[in-house]
Tab-separated table of C-alpha atoms in Angstrom:
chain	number	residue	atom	x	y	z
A	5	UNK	CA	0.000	0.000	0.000
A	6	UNK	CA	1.247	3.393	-0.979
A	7	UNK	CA	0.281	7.094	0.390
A	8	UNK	CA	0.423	10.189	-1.445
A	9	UNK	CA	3.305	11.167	0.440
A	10	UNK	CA	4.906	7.480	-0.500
A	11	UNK	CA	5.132	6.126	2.509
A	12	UNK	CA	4.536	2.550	1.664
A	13	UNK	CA	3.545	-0.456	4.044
A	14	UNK	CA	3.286	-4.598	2.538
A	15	UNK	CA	-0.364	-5.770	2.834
A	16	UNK	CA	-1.422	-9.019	4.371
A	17	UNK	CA	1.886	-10.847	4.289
A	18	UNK	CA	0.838	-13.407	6.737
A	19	UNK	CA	-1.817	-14.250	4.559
A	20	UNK	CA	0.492	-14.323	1.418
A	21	UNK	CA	3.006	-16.625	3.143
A	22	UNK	CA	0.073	-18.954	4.128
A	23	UNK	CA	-0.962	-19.580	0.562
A	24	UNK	CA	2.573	-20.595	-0.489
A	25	UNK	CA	2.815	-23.909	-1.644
A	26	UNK	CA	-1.382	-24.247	-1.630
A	27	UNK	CA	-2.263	-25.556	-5.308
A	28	UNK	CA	-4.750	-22.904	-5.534
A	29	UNK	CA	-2.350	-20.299	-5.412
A	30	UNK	CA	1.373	-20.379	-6.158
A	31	UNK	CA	4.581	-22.135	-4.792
A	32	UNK	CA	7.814	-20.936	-3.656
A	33	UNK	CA	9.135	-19.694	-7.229
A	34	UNK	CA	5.789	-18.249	-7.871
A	35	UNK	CA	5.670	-16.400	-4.075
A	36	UNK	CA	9.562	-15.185	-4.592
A	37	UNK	CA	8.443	-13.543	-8.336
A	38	UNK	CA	6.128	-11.797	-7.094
A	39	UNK	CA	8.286	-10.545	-3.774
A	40	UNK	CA	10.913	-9.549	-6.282
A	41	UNK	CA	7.891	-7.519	-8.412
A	42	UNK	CA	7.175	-6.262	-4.991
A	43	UNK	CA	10.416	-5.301	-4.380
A	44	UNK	CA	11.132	-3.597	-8.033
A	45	UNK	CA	8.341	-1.597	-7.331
A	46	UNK	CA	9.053	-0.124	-3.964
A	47	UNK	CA	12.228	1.180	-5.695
A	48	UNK	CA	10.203	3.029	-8.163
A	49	UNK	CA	8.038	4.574	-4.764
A	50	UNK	CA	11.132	5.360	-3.088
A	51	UNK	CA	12.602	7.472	-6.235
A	52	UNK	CA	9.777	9.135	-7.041
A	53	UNK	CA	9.691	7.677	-10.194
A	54	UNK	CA	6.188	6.782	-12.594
A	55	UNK	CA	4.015	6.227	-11.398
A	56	UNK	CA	4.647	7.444	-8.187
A	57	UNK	CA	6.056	10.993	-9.528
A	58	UNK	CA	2.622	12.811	-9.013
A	59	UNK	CA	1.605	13.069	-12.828
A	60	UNK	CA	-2.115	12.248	-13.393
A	61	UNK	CA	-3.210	12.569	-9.845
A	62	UNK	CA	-5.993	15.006	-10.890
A	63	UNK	CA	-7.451	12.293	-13.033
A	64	UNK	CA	-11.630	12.517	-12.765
A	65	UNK	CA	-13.450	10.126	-14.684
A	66	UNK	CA	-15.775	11.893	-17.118
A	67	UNK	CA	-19.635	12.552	-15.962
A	68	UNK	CA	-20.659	10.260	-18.209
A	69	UNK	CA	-18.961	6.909	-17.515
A	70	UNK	CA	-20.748	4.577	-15.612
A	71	UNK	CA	-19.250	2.281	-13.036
A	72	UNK	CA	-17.936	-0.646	-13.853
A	73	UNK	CA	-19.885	-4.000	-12.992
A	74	UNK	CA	-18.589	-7.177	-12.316
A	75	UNK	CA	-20.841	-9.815	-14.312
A	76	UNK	CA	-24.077	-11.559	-12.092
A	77	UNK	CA	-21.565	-14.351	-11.168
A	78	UNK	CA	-18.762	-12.428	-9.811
A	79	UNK	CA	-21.333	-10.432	-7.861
C-alpha cells in the first residue's frame, strides 16, 4: 500500500506466506516472483519515479462513464 506522500507499508503478508505452496495459489518460485515484483516496485516509490512521480493525480473520470460491474456471477 502506498500514500500520497509514499510512505509505503506490505499488505497481508501473513496471509500471502500462508498460501505458499497451496495448489490454488502459487509455490515458492511463484511467491519469490512476485516478492521480487514487490520489491522492483518499492524502488520506483522510493525514487519518485512513474508512477509514483505525481503526474495524473488530478485524473476525474468523465460525468458520463458509468461504473464498472462485475458480471451476475462475480457479484
Amino acid at each position: 500500500m502506498v500514500t500520497a506522500e509514499r510512505e509505503w507499508q506490505w499488505k497481508d503478508e501473513g496471509e500471502f506466506a500462508g498460501h505458499v505452496g497451496d495448489p490454488l495459489y502459487y509455490d515458492r518460485v511463484g511467491a519469490d516472483a512476485i516478492r521480487a515484483e514487490g520489491e522492483r516496485v518499492v524502488k520506483l516509490i522510493e525514487a519518485g519515479d512513474f508512477p509514483f512521480d505525481g503526474t495524473h493525480t488530478g485524473f476525474r473520470a468523465g460525468a458520463g462513464w458509468a461504473t464498472p460491474r462485475f458480471p451476475g456471477e462475480m457479484s
